[in-house]
mmCIF file of C-alpha atoms and ligand atoms in Angstrom:
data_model
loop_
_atom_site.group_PDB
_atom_site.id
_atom_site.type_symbol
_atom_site.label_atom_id
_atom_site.label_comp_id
_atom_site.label_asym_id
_atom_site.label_seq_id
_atom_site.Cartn_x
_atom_site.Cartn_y
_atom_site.Cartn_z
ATOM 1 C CA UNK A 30 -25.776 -5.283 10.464
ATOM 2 C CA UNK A 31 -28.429 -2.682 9.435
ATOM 3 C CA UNK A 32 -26.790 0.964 9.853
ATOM 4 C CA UNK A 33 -29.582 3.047 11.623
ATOM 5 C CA UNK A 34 -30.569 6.360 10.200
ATOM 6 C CA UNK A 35 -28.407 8.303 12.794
ATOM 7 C CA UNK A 36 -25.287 6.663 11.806
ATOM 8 C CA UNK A 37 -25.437 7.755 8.310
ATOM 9 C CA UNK A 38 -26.864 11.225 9.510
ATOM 10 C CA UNK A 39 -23.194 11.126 12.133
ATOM 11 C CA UNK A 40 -21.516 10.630 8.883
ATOM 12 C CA UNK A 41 -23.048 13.602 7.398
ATOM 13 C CA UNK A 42 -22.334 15.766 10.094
ATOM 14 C CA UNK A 43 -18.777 15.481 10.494
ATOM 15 C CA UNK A 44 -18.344 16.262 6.638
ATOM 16 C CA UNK A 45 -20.370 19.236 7.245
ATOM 17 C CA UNK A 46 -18.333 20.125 10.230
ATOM 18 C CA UNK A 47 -15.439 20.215 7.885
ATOM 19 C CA UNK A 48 -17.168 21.745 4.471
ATOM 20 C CA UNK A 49 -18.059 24.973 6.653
ATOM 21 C CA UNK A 50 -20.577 26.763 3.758
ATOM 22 C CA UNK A 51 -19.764 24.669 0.679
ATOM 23 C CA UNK A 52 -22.603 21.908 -0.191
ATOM 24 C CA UNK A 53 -22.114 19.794 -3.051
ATOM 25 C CA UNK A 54 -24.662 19.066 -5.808
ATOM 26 C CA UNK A 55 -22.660 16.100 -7.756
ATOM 27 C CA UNK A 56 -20.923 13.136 -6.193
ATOM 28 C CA UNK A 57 -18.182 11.370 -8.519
ATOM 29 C CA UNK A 58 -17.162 7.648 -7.374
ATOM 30 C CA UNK A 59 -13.755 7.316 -9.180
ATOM 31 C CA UNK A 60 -12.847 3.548 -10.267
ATOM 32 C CA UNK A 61 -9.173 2.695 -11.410
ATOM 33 C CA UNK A 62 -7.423 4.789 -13.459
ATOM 34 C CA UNK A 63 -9.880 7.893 -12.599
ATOM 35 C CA UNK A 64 -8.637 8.482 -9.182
ATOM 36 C CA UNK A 65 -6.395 11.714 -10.251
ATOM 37 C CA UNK A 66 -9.586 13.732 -11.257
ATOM 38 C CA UNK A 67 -9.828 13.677 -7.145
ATOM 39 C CA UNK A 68 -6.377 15.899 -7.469
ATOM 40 C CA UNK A 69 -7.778 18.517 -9.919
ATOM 41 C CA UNK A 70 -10.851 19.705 -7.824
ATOM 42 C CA UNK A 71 -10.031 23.357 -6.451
ATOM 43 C CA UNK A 72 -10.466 24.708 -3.294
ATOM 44 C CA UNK A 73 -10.620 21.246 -1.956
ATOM 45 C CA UNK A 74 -11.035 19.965 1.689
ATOM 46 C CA UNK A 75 -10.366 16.352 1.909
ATOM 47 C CA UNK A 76 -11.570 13.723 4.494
ATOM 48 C CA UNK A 77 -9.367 10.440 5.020
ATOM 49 C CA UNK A 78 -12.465 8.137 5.152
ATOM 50 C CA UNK A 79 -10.923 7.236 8.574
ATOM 51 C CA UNK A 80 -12.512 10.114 9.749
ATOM 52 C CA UNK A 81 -15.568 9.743 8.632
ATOM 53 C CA UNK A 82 -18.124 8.085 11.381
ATOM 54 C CA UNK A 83 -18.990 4.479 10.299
ATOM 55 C CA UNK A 84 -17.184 5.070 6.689
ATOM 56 C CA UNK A 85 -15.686 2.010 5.386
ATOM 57 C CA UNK A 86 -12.250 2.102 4.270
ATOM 58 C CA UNK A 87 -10.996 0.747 0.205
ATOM 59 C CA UNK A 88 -8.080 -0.743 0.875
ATOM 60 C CA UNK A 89 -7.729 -1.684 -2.981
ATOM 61 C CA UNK A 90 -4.648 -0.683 -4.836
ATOM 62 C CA UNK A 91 -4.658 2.717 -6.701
ATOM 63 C CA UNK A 92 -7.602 3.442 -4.216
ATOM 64 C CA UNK A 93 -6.710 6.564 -2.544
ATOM 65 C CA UNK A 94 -9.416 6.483 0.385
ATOM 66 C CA UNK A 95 -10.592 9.869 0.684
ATOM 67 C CA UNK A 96 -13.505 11.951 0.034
ATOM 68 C CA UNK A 97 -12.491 15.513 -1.569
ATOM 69 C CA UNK A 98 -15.114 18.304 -1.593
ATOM 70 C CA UNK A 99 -14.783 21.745 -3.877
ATOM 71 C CA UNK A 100 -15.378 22.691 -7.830
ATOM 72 C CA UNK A 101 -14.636 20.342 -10.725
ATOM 73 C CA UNK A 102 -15.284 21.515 -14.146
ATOM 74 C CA UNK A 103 -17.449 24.713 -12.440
ATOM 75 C CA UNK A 104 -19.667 22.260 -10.477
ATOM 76 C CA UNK A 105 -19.581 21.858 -6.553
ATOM 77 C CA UNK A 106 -18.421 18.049 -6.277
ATOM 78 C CA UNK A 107 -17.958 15.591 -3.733
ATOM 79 C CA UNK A 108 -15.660 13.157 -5.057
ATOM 80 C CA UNK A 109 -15.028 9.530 -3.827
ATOM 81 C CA UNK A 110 -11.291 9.051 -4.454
ATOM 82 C CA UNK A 111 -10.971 5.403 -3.743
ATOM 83 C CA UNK A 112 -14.160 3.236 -3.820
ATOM 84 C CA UNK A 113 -15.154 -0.066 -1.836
ATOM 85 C CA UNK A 114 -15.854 -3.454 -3.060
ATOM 86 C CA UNK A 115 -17.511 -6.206 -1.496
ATOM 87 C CA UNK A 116 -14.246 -8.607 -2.098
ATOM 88 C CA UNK A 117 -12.443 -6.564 0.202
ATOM 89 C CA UNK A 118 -15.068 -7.988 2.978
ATOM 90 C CA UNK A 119 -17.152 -5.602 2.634
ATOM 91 C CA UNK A 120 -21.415 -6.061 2.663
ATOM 92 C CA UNK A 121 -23.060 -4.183 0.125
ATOM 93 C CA UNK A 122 -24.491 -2.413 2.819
ATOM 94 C CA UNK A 123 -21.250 -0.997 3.855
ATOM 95 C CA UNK A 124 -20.057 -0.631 0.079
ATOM 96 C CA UNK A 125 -23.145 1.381 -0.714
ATOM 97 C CA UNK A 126 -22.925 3.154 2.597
ATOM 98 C CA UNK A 127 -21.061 6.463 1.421
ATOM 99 C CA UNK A 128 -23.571 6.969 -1.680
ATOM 100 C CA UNK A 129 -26.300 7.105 1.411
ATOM 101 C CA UNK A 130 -24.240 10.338 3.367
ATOM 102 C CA UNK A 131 -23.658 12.134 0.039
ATOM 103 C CA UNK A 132 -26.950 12.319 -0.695
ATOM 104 C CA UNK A 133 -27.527 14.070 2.822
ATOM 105 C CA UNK A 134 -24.904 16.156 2.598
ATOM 106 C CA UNK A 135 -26.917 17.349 -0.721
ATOM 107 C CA UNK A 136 -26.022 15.590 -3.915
ATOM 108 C CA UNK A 137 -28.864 14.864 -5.803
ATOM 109 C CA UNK A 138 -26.995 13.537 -9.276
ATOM 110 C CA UNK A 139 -24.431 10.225 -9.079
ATOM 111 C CA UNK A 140 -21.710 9.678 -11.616
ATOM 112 C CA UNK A 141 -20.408 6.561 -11.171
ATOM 113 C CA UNK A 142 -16.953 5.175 -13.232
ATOM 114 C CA UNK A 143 -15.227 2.052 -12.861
ATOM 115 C CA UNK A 144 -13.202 -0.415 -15.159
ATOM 116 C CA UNK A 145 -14.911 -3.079 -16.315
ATOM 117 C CA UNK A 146 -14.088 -6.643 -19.137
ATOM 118 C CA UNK A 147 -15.860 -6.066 -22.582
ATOM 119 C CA UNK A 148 -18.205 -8.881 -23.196
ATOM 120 C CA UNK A 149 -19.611 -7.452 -26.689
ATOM 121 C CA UNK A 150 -17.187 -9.061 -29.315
ATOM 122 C CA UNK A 151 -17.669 -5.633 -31.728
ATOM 123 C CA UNK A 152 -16.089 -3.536 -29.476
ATOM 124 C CA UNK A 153 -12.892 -3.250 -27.965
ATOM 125 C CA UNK A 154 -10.117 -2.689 -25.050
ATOM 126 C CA UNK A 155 -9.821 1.388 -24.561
ATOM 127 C CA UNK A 156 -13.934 1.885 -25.864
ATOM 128 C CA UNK A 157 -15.750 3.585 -22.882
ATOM 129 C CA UNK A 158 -19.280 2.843 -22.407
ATOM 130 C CA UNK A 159 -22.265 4.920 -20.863
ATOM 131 C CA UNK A 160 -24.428 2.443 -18.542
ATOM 132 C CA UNK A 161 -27.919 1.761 -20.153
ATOM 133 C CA UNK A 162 -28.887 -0.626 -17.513
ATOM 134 C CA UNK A 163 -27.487 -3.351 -15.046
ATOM 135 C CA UNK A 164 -27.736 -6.523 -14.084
ATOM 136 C CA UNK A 165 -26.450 -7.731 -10.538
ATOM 137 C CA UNK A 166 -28.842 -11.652 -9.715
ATOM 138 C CA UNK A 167 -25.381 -12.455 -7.881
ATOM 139 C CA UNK A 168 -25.731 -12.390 -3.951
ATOM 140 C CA UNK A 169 -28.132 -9.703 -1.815
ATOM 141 C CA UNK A 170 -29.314 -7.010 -2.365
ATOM 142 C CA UNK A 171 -27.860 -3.801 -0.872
ATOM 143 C CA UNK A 172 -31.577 -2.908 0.229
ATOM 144 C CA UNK A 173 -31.572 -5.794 1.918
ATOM 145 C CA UNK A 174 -32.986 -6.044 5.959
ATOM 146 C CA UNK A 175 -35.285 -3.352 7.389
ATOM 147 C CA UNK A 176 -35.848 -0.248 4.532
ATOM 148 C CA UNK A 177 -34.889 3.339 6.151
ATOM 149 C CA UNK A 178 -38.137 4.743 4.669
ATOM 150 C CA UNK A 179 -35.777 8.450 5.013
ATOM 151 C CA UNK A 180 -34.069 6.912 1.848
ATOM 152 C CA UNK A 181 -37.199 5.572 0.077
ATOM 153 C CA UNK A 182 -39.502 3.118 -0.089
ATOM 154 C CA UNK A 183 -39.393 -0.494 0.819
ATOM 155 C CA UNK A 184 -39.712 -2.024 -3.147
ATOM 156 C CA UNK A 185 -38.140 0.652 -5.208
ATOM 157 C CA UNK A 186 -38.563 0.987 -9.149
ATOM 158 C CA UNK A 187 -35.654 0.229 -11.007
ATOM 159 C CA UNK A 188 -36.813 1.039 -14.559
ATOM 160 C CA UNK A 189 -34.771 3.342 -15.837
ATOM 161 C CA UNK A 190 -31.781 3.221 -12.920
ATOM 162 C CA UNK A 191 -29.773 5.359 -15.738
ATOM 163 C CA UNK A 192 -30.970 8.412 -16.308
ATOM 164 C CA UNK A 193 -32.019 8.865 -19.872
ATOM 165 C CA UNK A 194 -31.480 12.577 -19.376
ATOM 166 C CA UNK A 195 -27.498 12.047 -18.461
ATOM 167 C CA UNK A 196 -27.390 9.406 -20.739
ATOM 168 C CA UNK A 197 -28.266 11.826 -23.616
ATOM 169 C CA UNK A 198 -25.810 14.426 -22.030
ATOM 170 C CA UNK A 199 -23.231 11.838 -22.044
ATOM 171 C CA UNK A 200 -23.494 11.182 -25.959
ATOM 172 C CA UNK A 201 -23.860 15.113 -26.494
ATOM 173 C CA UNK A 202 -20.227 14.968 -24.514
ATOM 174 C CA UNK A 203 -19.085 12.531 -26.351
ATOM 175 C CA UNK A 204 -20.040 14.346 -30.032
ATOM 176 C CA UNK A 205 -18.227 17.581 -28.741
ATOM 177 C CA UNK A 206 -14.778 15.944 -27.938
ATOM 178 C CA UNK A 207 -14.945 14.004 -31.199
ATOM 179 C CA UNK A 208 -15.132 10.802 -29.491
ATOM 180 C CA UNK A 209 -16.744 7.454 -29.847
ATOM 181 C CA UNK A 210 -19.056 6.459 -26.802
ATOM 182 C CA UNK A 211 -20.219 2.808 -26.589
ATOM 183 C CA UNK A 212 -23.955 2.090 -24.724
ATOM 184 C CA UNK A 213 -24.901 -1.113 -23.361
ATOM 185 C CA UNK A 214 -25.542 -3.021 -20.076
ATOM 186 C CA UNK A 215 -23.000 -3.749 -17.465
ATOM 187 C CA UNK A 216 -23.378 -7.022 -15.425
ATOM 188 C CA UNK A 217 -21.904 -7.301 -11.772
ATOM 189 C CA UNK A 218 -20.134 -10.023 -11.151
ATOM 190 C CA UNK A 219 -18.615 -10.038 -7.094
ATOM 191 C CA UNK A 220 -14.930 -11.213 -7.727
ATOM 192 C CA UNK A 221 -12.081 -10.956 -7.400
ATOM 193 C CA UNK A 222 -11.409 -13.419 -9.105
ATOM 194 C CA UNK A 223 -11.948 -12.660 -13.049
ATOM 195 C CA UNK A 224 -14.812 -14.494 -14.429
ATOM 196 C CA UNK A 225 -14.548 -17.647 -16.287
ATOM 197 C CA UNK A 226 -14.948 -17.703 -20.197
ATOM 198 C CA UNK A 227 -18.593 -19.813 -19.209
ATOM 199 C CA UNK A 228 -19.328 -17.376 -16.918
ATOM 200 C CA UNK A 229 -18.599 -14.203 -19.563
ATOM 201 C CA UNK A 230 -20.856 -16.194 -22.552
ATOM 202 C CA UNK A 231 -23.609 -15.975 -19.650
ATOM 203 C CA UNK A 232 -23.232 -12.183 -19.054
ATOM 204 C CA UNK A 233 -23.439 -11.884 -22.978
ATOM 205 C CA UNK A 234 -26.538 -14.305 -23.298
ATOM 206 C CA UNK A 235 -28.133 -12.550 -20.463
ATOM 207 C CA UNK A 236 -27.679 -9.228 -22.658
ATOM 208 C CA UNK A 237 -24.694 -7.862 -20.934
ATOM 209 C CA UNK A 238 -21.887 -5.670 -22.593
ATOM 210 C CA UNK A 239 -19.786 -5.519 -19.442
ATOM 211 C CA UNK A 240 -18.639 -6.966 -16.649
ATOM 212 C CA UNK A 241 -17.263 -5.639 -13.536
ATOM 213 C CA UNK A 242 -16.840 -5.892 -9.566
ATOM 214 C CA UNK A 243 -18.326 -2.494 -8.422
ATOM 215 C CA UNK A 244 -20.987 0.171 -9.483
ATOM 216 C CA UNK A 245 -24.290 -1.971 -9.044
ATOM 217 C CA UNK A 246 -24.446 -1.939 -5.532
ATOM 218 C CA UNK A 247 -23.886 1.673 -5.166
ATOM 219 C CA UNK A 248 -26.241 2.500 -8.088
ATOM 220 C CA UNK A 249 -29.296 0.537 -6.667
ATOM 221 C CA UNK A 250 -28.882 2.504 -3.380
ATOM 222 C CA UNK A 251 -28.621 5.981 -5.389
ATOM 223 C CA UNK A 252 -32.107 5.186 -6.725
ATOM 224 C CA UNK A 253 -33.751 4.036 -4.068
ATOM 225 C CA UNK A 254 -32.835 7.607 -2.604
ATOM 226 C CA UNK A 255 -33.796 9.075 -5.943
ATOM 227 C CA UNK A 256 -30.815 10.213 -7.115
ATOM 228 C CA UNK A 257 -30.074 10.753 -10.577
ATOM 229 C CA UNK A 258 -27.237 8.358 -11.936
ATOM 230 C CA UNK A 259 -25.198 7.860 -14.643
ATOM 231 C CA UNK A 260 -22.309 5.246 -14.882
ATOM 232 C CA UNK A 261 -19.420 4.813 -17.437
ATOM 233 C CA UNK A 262 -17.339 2.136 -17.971
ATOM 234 C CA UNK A 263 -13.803 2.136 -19.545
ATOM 235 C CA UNK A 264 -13.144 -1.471 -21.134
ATOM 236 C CA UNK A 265 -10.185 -2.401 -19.826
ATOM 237 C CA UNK A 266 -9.501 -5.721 -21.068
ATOM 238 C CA UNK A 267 -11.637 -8.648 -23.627
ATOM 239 C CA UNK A 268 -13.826 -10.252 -21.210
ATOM 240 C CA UNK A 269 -12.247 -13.831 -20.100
ATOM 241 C CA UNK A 270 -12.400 -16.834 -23.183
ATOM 242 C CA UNK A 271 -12.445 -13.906 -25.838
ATOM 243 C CA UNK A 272 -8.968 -13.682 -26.811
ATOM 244 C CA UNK A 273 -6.633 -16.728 -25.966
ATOM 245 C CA UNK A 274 -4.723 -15.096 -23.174
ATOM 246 C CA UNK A 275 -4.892 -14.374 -19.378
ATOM 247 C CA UNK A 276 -6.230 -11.871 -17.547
ATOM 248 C CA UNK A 277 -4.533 -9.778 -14.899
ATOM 249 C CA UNK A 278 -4.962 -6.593 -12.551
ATOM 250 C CA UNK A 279 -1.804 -5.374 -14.333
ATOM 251 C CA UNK A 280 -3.724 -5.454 -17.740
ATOM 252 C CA UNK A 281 -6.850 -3.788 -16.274
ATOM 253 C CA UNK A 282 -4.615 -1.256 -14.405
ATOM 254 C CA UNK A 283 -2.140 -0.360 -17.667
ATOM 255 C CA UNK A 284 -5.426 -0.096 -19.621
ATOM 256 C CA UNK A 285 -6.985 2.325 -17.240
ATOM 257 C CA UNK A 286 -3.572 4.796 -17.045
ATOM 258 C CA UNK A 287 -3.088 4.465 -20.627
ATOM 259 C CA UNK A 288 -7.234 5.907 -21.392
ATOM 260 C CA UNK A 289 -7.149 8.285 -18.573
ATOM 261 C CA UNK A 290 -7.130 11.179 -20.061
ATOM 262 C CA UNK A 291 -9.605 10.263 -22.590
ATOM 263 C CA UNK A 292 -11.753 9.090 -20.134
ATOM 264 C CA UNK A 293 -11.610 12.099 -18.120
ATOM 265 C CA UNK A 294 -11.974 14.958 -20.433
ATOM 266 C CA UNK A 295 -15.959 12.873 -21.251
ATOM 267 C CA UNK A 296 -16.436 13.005 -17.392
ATOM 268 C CA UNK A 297 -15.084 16.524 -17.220
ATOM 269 C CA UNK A 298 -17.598 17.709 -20.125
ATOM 270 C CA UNK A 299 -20.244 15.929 -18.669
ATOM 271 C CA UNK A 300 -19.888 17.429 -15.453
ATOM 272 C CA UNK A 301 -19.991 21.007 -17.170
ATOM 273 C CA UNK A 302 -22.784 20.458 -19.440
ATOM 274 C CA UNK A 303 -24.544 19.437 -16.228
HETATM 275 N N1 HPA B 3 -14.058 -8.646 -15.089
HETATM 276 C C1 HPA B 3 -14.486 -8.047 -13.961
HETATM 277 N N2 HPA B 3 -14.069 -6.872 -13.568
HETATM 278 C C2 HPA B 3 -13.173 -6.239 -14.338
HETATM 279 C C3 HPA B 3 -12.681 -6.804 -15.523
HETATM 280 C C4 HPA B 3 -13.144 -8.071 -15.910
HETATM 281 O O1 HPA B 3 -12.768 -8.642 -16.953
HETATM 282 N N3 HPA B 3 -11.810 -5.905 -16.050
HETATM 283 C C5 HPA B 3 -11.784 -4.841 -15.209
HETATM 284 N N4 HPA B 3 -12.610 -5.034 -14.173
#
């Protein structure tokens, strides 16, 4: 299904029913191991996405499910405490549908986060890396069926998805805190199940640093309704076929607690350099 433009304007409304004066300028989508910065934002109102008119739910583990609105770091944020992935069920319509009502409800700058397998063999588990570009040839687009010209156009550029600007504010962030900040290209792949090592040497010959189950879909919708994005991705794990072991959701999800706070102070600093 195509969501009409009134269903993502209901959306907006019942957030703004709740929000009373407050409008948020920044949206944060918060992938594993992230989810807490949700619990720091003050003065927060918080909407079970159950609420929400036409919201999808996450039902993923360590997904909380809600969207919290207040200030983070000094900045008026609307934070996405749980995300949705298209192997839940989901289309990437519906997992790109929340980006769509934030922007209405006034952000005009995305950060996106998520966990992701390191395909460049010089890095390493625990290195966080700022999204240069993307690559998602796997499955439809989210922009896919009729275009809701009150988004954008019908063949959107895609040139620089990742805004140099934040991109430079990123590695300015990640200067202050002393910390070393990884840049390179993240390659969807739809999951769940982890790629194969064949599958990882093709991200990597295709020039991709990363690879992950999320982020794309939501970023190609942010700049079709010219938002500004910018992405990070904590390495969680050796992409599959590097290192001669499994992979698991208990690796990824150990990784992810274990970098959290590392991984949040560069968001934090981002968000107040902003
Ligand atoms: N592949 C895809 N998604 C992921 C991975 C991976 O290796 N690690 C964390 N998310």
């Amino acid at each position: 299904m195509v969501h009409p433009f009134s269903h993502y304007q209901q959306s907006a409304d019942l957030i703004r029913s709740r929000m009373g004066d407050f409008t948020p300028d920044i949206a944060l989508v918060l992938g594993s191991g992230l989810g807490f910065l949700g619990d720091m934002v003050e003065q927060p109102v918080a909407i079970p996405y159950g609420d929400i008119p036409h919201f999808p739910r996450s039902t993923a583990p360590g997904h909380a499910g809600r969207l919290v609105l207040g200030t983070l770091a000094g900045k008026r944020v609307a934070v996405m405490q749980g995300r949705m992935h298209h192997y839940e069920g989901w289309s990437y319509e519906e997992v790109s549908y929340p980006v769509r009502v934030l922007k209405l409800i006034g952000c005009e700058t995305l950060i996106l986060t998520n966990a992701a397998g390191c395909v460049n063999t010089a890095w390493a588990p625990g290195d966080i890396m700022v999204i240069s570009d993307q690559i998602k040839i796997f499955m439809e687009s989210p922009l896919r069926g009729e275009n809701l010209a009150e988004f954008g156009p019908r063949f959107p550029d895609m040139s620089k998805m990742y805004s140099p600007a934040l991109r430079a504010l990123a590695h300015e962030s990640a200067r202050e805190l002393g910390l070393e900040l990884r840049e390179g290209v993240y390659c969807y792949f739809p999951g769940p199940q982890f790629e194969t090592p064949a599958e990882v040497r093709l991200a990597r010959t295709l020039g991709g640093d990363a690879v992950g189950m999320s982020t794309a879909p939501e970023a190609i919708v942010a700049v079709h309704a010219g938002m500004e994005v910018l992405g990070f991705s904590l390495m969680t794990n050796m992409g599959a076929g590097i290192l001669d072991q499994p992979l698991s959701g208990e690796e990824v999800n150990a990784t992810a607690e274990a970098c959290r706070e590392q991984f949040s102070h560069l968001v934090l600093r981002c968000l107040e350099k902003l």
